[in-house]
Coordinates of C-alpha atoms and ligand atoms in Angstrom, one line a residue:
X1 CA 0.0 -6.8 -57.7
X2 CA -2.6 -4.4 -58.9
X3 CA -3.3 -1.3 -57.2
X4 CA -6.7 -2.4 -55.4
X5 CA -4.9 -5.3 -54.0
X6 CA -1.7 -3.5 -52.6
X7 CA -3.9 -1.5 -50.8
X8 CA -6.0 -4.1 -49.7
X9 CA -2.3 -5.8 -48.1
X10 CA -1.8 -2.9 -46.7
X11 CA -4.4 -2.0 -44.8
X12 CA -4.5 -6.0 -43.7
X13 CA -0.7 -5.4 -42.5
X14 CA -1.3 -2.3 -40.8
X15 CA -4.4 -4.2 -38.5
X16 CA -1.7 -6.7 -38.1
X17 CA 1.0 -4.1 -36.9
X18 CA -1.6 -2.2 -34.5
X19 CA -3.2 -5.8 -32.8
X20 CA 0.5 -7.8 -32.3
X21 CA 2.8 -5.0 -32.6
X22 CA 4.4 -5.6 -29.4
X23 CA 4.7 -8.3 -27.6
X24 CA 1.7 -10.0 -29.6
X25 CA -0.4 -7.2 -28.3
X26 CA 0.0 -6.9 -24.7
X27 CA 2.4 -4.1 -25.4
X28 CA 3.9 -2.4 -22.4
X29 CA 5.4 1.5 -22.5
X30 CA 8.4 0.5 -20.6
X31 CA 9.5 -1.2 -23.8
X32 CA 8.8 1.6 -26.2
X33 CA 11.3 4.4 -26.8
X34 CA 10.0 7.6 -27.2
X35 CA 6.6 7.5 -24.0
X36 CA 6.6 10.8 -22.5
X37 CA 6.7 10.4 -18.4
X38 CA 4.2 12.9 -18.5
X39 CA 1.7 10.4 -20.0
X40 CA 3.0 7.4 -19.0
X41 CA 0.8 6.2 -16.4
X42 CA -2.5 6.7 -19.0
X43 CA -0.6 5.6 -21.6
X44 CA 0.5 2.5 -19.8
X45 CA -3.1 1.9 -18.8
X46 CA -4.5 1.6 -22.4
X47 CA -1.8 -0.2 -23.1
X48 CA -2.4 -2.9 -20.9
X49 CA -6.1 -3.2 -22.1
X50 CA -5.2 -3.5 -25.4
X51 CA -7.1 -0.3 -26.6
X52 CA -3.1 1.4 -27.7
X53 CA -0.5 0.0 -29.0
X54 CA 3.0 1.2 -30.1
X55 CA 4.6 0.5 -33.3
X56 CA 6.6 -2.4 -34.5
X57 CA 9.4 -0.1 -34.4
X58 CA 9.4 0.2 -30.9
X59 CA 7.7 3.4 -30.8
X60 CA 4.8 4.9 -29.4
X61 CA 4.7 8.3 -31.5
X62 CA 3.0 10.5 -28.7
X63 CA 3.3 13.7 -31.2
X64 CA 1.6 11.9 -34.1
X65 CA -2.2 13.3 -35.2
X66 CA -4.5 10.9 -34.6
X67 CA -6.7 10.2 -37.4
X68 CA -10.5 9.6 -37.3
X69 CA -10.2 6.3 -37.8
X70 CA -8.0 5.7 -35.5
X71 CA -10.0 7.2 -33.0
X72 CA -13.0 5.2 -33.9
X73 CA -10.9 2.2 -32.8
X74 CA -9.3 3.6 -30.0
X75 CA -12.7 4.5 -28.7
X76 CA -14.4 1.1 -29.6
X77 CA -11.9 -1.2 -27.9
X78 CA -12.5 1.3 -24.9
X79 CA -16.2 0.9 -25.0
X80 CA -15.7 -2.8 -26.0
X81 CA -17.8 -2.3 -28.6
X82 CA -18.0 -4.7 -31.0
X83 CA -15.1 -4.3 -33.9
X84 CA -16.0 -7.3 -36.4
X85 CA -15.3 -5.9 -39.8
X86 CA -18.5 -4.6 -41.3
X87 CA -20.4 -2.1 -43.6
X88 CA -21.2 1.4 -42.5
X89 CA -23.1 4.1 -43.8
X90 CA -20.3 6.0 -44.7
X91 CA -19.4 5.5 -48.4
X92 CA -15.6 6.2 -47.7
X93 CA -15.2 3.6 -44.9
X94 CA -14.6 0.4 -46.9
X95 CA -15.9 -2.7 -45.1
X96 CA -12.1 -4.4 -45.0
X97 CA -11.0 -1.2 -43.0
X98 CA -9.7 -1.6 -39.5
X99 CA -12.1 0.5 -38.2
X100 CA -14.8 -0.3 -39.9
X101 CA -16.3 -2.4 -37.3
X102 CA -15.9 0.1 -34.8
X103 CA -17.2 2.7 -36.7
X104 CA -20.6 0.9 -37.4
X105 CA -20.7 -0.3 -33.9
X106 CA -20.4 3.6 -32.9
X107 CA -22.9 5.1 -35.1
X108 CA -25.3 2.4 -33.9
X109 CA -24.5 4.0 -30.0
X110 CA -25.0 7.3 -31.6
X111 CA -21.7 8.2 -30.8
X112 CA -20.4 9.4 -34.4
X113 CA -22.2 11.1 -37.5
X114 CA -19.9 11.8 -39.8
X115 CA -20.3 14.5 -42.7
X116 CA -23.4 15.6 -44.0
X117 CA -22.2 14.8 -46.9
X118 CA -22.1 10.9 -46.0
X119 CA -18.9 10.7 -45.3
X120 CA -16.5 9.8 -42.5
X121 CA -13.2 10.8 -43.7
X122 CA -11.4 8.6 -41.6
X123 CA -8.2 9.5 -43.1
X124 CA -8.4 12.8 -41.6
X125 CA -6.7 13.8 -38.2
X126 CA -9.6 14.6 -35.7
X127 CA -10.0 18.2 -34.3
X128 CA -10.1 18.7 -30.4
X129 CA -14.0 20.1 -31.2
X130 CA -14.6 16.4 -33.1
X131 CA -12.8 15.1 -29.6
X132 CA -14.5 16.6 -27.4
X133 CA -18.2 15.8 -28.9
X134 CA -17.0 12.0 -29.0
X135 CA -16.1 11.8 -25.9
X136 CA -19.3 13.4 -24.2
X137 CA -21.1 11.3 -26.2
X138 CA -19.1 7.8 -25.4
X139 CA -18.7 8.7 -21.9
X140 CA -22.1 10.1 -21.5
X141 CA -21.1 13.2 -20.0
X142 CA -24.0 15.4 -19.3
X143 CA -23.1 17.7 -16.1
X144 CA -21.7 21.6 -17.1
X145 CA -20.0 23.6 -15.1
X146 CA -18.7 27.5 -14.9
X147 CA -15.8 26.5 -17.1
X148 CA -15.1 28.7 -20.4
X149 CA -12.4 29.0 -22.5
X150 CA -11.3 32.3 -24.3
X151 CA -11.7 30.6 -27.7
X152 CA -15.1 29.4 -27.4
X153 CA -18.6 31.3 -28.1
X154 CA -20.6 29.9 -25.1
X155 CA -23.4 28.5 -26.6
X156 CA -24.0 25.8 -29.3
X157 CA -23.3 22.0 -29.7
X158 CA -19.7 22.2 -29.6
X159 CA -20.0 24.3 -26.5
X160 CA -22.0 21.8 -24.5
X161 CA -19.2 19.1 -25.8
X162 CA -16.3 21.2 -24.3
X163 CA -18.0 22.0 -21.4
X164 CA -19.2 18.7 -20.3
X165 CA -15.5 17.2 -20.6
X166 CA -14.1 19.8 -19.2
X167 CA -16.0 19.3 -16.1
X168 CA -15.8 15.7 -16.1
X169 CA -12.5 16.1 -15.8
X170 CA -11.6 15.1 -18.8
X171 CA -10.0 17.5 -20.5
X172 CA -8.7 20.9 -19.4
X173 CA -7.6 23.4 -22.2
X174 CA -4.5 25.4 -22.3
X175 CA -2.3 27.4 -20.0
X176 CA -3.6 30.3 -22.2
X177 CA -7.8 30.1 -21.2
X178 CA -8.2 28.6 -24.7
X179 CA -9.3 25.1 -25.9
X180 CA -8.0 25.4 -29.6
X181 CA -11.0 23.3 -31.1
X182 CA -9.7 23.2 -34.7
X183 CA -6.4 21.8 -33.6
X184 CA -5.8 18.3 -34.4
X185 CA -5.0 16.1 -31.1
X186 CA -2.3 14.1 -30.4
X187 CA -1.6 10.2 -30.0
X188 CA -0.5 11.1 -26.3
X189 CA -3.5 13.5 -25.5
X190 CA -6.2 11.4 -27.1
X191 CA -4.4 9.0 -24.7
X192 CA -4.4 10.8 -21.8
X193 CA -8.5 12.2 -23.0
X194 CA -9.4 8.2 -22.7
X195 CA -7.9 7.3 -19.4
X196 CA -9.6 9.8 -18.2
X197 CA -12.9 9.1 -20.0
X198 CA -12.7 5.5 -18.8
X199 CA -10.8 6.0 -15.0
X200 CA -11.9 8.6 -13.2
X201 CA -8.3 8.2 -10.7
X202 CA -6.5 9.8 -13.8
X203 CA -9.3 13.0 -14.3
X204 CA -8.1 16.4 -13.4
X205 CA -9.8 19.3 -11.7
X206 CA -12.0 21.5 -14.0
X207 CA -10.9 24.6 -15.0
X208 CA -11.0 27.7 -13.1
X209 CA -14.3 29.4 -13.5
X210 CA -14.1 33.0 -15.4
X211 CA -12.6 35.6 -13.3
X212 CA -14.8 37.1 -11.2
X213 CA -15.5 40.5 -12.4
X214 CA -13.6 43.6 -10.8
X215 CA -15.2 45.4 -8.2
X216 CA -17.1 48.2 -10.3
X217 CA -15.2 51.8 -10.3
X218 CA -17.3 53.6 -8.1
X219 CA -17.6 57.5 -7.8
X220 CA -19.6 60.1 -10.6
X221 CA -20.1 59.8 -13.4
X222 CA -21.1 62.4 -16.1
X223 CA -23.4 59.9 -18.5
X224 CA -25.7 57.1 -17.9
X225 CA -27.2 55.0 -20.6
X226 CA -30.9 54.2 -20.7
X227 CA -31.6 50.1 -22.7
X228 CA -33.6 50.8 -25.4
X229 CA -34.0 47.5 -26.5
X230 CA -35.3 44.5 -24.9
X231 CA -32.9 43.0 -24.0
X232 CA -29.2 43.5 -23.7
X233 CA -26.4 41.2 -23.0
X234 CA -23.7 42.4 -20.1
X235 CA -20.5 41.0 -20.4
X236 CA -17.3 40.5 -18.7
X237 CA -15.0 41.8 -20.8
X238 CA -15.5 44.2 -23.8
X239 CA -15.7 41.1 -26.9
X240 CA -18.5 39.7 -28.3
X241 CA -16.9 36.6 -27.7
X242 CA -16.7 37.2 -23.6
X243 CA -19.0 35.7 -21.0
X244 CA -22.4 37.6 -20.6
X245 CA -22.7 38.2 -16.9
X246 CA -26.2 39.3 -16.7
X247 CA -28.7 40.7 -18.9
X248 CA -30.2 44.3 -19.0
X249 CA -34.4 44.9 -20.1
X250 CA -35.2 47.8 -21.9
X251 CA -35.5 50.8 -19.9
X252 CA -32.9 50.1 -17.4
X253 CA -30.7 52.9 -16.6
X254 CA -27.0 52.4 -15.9
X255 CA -24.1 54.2 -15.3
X256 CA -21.5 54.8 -17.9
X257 CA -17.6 54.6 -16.5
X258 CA -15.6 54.6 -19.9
X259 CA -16.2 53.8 -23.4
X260 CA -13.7 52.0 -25.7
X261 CA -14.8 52.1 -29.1
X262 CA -18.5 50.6 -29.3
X263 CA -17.9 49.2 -25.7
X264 CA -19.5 50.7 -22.8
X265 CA -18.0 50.3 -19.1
X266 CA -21.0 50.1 -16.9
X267 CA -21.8 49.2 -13.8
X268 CA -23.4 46.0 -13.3
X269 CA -24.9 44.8 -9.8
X270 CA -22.2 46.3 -8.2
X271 CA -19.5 44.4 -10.7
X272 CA -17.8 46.1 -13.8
X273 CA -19.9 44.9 -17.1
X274 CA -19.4 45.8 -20.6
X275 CA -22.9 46.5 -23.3
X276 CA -22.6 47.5 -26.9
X277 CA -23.0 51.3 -27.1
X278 CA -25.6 51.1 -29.9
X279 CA -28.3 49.8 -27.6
X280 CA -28.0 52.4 -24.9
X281 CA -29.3 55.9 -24.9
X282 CA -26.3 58.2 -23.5
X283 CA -27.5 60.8 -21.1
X284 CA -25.6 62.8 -19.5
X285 CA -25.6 63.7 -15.8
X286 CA -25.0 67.4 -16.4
X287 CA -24.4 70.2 -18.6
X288 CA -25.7 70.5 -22.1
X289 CA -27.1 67.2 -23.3
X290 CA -25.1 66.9 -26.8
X291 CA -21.9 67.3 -25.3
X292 CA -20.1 65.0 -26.5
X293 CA -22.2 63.0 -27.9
X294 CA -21.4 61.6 -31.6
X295 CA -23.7 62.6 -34.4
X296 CA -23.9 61.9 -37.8
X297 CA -24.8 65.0 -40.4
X298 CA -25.6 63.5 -44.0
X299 CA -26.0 65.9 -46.3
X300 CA -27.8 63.4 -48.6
X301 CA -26.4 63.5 -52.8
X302 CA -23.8 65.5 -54.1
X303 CA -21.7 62.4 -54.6
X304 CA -20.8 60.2 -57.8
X305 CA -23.1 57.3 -58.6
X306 CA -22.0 53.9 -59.8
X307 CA -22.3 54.8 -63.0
X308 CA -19.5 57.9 -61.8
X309 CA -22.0 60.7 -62.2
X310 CA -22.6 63.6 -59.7
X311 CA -25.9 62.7 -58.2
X312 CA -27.7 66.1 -57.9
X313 CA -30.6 64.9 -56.2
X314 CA -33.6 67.1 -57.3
X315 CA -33.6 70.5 -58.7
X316 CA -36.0 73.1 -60.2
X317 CA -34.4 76.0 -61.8
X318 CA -31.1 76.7 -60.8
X319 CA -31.5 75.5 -57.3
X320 CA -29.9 71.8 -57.0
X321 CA -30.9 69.5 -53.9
X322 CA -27.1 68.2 -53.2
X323 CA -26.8 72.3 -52.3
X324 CA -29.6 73.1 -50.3
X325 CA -29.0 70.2 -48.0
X326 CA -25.2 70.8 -47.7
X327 CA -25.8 74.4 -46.7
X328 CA -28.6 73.4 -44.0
X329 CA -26.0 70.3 -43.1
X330 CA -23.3 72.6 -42.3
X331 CA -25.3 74.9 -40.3
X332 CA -27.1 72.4 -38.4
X333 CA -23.1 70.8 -37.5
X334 CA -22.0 74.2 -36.5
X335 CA -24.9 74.4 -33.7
X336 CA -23.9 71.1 -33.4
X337 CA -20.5 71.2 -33.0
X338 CA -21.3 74.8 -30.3
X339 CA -23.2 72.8 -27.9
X340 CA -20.2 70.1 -27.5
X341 CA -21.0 67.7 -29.7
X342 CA -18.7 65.4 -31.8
X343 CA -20.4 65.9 -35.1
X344 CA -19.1 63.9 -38.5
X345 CA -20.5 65.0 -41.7
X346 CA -20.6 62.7 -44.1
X347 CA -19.5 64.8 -47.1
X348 CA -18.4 69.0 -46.8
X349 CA -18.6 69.7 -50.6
X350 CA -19.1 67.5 -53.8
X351 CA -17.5 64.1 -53.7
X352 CA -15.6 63.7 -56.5
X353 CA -15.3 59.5 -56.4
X354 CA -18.1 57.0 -56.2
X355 CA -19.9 57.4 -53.2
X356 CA -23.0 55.3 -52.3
X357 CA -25.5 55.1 -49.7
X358 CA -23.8 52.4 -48.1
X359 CA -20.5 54.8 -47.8
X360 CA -22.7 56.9 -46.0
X361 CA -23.7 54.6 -42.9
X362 CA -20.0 53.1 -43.0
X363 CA -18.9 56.5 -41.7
X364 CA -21.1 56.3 -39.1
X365 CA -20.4 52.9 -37.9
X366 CA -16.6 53.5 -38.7
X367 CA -17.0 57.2 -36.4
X368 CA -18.6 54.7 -33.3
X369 CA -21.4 57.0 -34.2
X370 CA -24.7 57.6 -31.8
X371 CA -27.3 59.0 -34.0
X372 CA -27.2 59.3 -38.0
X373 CA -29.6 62.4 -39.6
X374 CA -29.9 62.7 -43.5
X375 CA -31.1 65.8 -45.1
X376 CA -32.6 65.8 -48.3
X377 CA -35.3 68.1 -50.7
X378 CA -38.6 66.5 -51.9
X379 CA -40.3 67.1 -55.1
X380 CA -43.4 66.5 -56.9
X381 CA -45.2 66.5 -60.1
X382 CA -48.0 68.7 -58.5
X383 CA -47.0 71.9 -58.0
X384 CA -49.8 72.0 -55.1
X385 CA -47.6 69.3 -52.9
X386 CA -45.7 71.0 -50.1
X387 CA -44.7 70.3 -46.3
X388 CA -41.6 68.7 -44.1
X389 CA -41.6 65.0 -43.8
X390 CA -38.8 63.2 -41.4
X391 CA -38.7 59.5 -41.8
X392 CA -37.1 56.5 -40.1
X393 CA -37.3 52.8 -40.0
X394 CA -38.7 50.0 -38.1
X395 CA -38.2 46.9 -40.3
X396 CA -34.7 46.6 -39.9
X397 CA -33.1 49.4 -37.7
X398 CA -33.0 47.8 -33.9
X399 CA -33.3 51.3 -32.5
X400 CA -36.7 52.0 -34.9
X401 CA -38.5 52.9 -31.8
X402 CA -35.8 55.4 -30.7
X403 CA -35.2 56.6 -34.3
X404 CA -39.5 57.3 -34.2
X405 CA -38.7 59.4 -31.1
X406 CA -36.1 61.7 -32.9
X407 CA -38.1 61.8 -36.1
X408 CA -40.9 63.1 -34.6
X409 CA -38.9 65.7 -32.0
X410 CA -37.7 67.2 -35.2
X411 CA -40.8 67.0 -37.4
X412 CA -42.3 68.4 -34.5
X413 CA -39.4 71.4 -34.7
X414 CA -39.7 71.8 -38.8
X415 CA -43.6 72.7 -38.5
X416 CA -43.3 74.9 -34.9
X417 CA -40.2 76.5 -35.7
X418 CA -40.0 76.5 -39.6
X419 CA -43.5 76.7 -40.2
X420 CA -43.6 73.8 -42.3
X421 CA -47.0 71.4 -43.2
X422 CA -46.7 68.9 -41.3
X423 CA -46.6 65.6 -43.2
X424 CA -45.8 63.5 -40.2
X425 CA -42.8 61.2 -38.7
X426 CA -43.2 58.2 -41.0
X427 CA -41.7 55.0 -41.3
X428 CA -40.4 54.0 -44.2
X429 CA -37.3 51.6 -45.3
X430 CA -35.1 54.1 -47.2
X431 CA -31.5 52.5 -47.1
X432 CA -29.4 55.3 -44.9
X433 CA -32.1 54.5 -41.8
X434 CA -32.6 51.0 -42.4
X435 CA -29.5 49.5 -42.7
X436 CA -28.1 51.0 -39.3
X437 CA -28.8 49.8 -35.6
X438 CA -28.7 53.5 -34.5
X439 CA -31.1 55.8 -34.0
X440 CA -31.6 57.3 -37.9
X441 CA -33.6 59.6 -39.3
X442 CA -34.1 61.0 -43.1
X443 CA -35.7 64.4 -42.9
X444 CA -37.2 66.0 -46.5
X445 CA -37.3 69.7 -45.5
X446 CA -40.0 71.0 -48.0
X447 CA -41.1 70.3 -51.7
X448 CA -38.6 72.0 -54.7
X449 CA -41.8 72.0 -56.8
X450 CA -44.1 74.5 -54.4
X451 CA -43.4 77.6 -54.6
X452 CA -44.1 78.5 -51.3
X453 CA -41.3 75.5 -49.9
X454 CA -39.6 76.9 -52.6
X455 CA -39.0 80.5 -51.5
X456 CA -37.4 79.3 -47.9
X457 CA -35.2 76.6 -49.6
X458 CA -33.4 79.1 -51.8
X459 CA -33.4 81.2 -49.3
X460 CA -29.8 81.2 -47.1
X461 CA -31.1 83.2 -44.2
X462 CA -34.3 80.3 -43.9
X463 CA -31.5 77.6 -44.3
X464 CA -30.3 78.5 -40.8
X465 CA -33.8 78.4 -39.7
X466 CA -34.3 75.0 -41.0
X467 CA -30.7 73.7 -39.3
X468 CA -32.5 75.2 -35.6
X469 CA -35.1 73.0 -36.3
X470 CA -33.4 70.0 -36.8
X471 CA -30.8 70.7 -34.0
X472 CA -33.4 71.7 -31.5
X473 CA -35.2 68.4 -32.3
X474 CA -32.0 66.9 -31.8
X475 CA -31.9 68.4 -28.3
X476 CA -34.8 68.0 -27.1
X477 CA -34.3 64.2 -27.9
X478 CA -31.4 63.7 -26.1
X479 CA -33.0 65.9 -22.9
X480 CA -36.2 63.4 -23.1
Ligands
ZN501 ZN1 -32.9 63.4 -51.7

């Protein structure tokens, strides 16, 4: 027998097994081994309408994965759709397949699309997502409900599928809160999944809405949070993943209870709610406004490049940029640091390894930062260019706005205070303020090639005039 023709013989025999397995067809559990008595009522009920059949061993299976195929017939003989043997657009279904009818019969009710890639892979078990979008679509199920299910982002197509079956009734999840959609389903569940789908006595109640909120902590507290975006997701838990409960506009001013990590307790309507920390402004209630609030210092160069050399920014003379901005770094920490904050600088010396911009912002999203400020010197090829420049972004960063507000508080600072030209709060896509979501700013303190800029950034005693600048535009941001 060649190989094309055993397989054929197969596949005819296994058709022959599944119709007149027991009984010739009218199978009944009671005569099968292995039916759980959990199922057996469903079970019993497919049976006797032919959709199911055990084995010719006398078994039912229940564990077994159902394949795609076999869920294409299960679903077919349920829907009495029509199961001739046929072609169908798949080009791994061949036409003498079992399901082959069944399959064409479905993709004609729109019930199954297979792969983008034009195939059905009917040999493959069928995932409890696959499940759940067949059977919404073969038992046109349209209503949703407050059901969720820890393991399922509540939105997209595979959302609506759970949800819809879940309300109908048809299928409830785990014990745990989670659906496990990638899990392959069982003979006995897919079973159970089309009773249901076709008699509504066997359905079950849906599952328990999310958990109502607790009752917000109530009492003082020392910081609120102003939105500074335009809108911003509350949620019921402190995940990504958790149910949004309401949404904030930008502007709206709420009170802080904890924080865990980038997760802000708040409270919401009177019900505990959880934000990311990035899009709030922290204010506190009272006391010095930096306290502890957590703040970036980057003194920018001073690190090795790809290419493993020290990256002295720029220099004239002996005076090197990665020095001047690590002095005015340190001092502008220290006031920092006095007034309660939690400062992280990025580097306290030379870095003696390979360390990139994006190093840089991973500190500050590793540190749960709240505000990122680079330092750095400018320089030009006229002599005759001089002035303080503080930029930040608004392409990317989704606190540009706020990061405009601290770049010109402090450019504001380095002309009043340091009596710098004033070159302006600009916007421009340099890497350390764009790729962040926090409020970031990159402040050029004076030109290395004026002499007059010169004279204050050699000078120690000016470097601690600069770092009052920059902290007291700092400050006045955060009392705004
Ligand atoms: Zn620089």
């Amino acid at each position: 027998m060649s190989k094309h023709i055993r397989l054929k013989a197969i596949a005819l025999l296994a058709v022959f097994c599944m119709v007149f397995s027991i009984n010739g067809g009218r199978g009944q559990a009671a005569s099968l081994s292995d039916i759980p008595v959990s199922a057996s009522s469903e079970i019993n009920y497919l049976m006797n309408k032919d959709i199911i059949n055990g084995y010719s061993d006398g078994t039912f299976r229940p564990k077994q994965a159902v394949t795609r195929a076999e869920a294409a017939i299960m679903l077919g003989k349920a829907l009495n759709l029509i199961g001739w043997q046929r072609t169908t657009p798949f080009k791994d279904v061949a036409v003498n397949s079992a399901a082959s009818g069944y399959i064409a019969s479905a993709v004609q009710k729109g019930i199954i699309n297979g792969y983008s890639d034009g195939t059905f892979r009917p040999a493959e078990p069928i995932t409890r997502g696959q499940m759940a979008l067949l059977l919404q679509r073969a038992f046109q199920l349209t209503e949703k409900g407050e059901v969720y299910f820890t393991d399922i982002p509540q939105s997209g197509l595979q959302y609506d599928a759970i949800n819809t079956i879940a309300t109908a009734g048809l299928a409830s999840g785990y014990a745990d809160g989670t659906f496990q959609p990638k899990d392959s389903v069982t003979r006995q569940d897919f079973a159970v999944f089309v009773a249901r789908g076709l008699n509504d006595d066997f359905r079950v109640a849906a599952p328990a809405p999310a958990p109502a909120p607790a009752p917000a902590p109530s009492g003082d507290t020392a910081v609120v949070g102003e939105v500074t975006v335009a809108s911003l997701n509350v949620r019921s838990s402190a995940s990504n993943s958790a149910p949004v409960i309401g949404t904030l506009g930008e502007g709206a001013v709420v009170s802080v209870y904890s924080f865990s990590g980038y997760w802000v307790q708040i409270n919401y309507n009177n019900q505990t709610g959880y934000v990311h920390k990035t899009y709030l402004k922290l204010k506190n209630t009272n006391g010095n406004p930096l306290q502890n609030r957590i703040i970036v210092v980057d003194p920018g160069h001073g690190g090795l490049s790809d290419k493993g050399i020290l990256d002295q920014g720029t220099s004239y003379g002996n005076l090197k940029e990665k020095d001047i901005t690590l002095d005015v770094a340190n001092r502008v920490s220290a006031k920092l640091k006095a007034a309660g904050a939690t400062v992280v600088q990025t580097r306290s010396g030379d870095v003696n390894r390979q360390f990139l911009l994006g190093d840089r912002t991973q500190i500050a999203y590793d540190n749960k930062a709240e505000l990122f400020v680079s330092i750095h010197v400018n320089s030009a090829g006229s002599a005759s260019a001089d002035g303080a420049e503080t930029y930040y972004d608004t392409s990317k960063n989704a606190n540009g706005n706020e990061s405009k507000e601290l770049a010109q508080e402090i450019q504001k600072q380095l002309v009043a205070f340091a009596g710098m030209d004033d070159r302006g709060a600009r916007d421009s896509a340099f890497y350390v303020v764009r790729e962040q979501n926090i409020p970031s700013v990159l402040v050029e303190l004076g030109f290395i090639t004026n002499s007059g800029d010169y004279a204050k950034l050699a000078s120690p005693e000016f470097h601690d005039i600069y770092a009052q600048a920059v902290y007291q535009g700092i400050y006045n941001y955060y009392n705004k």
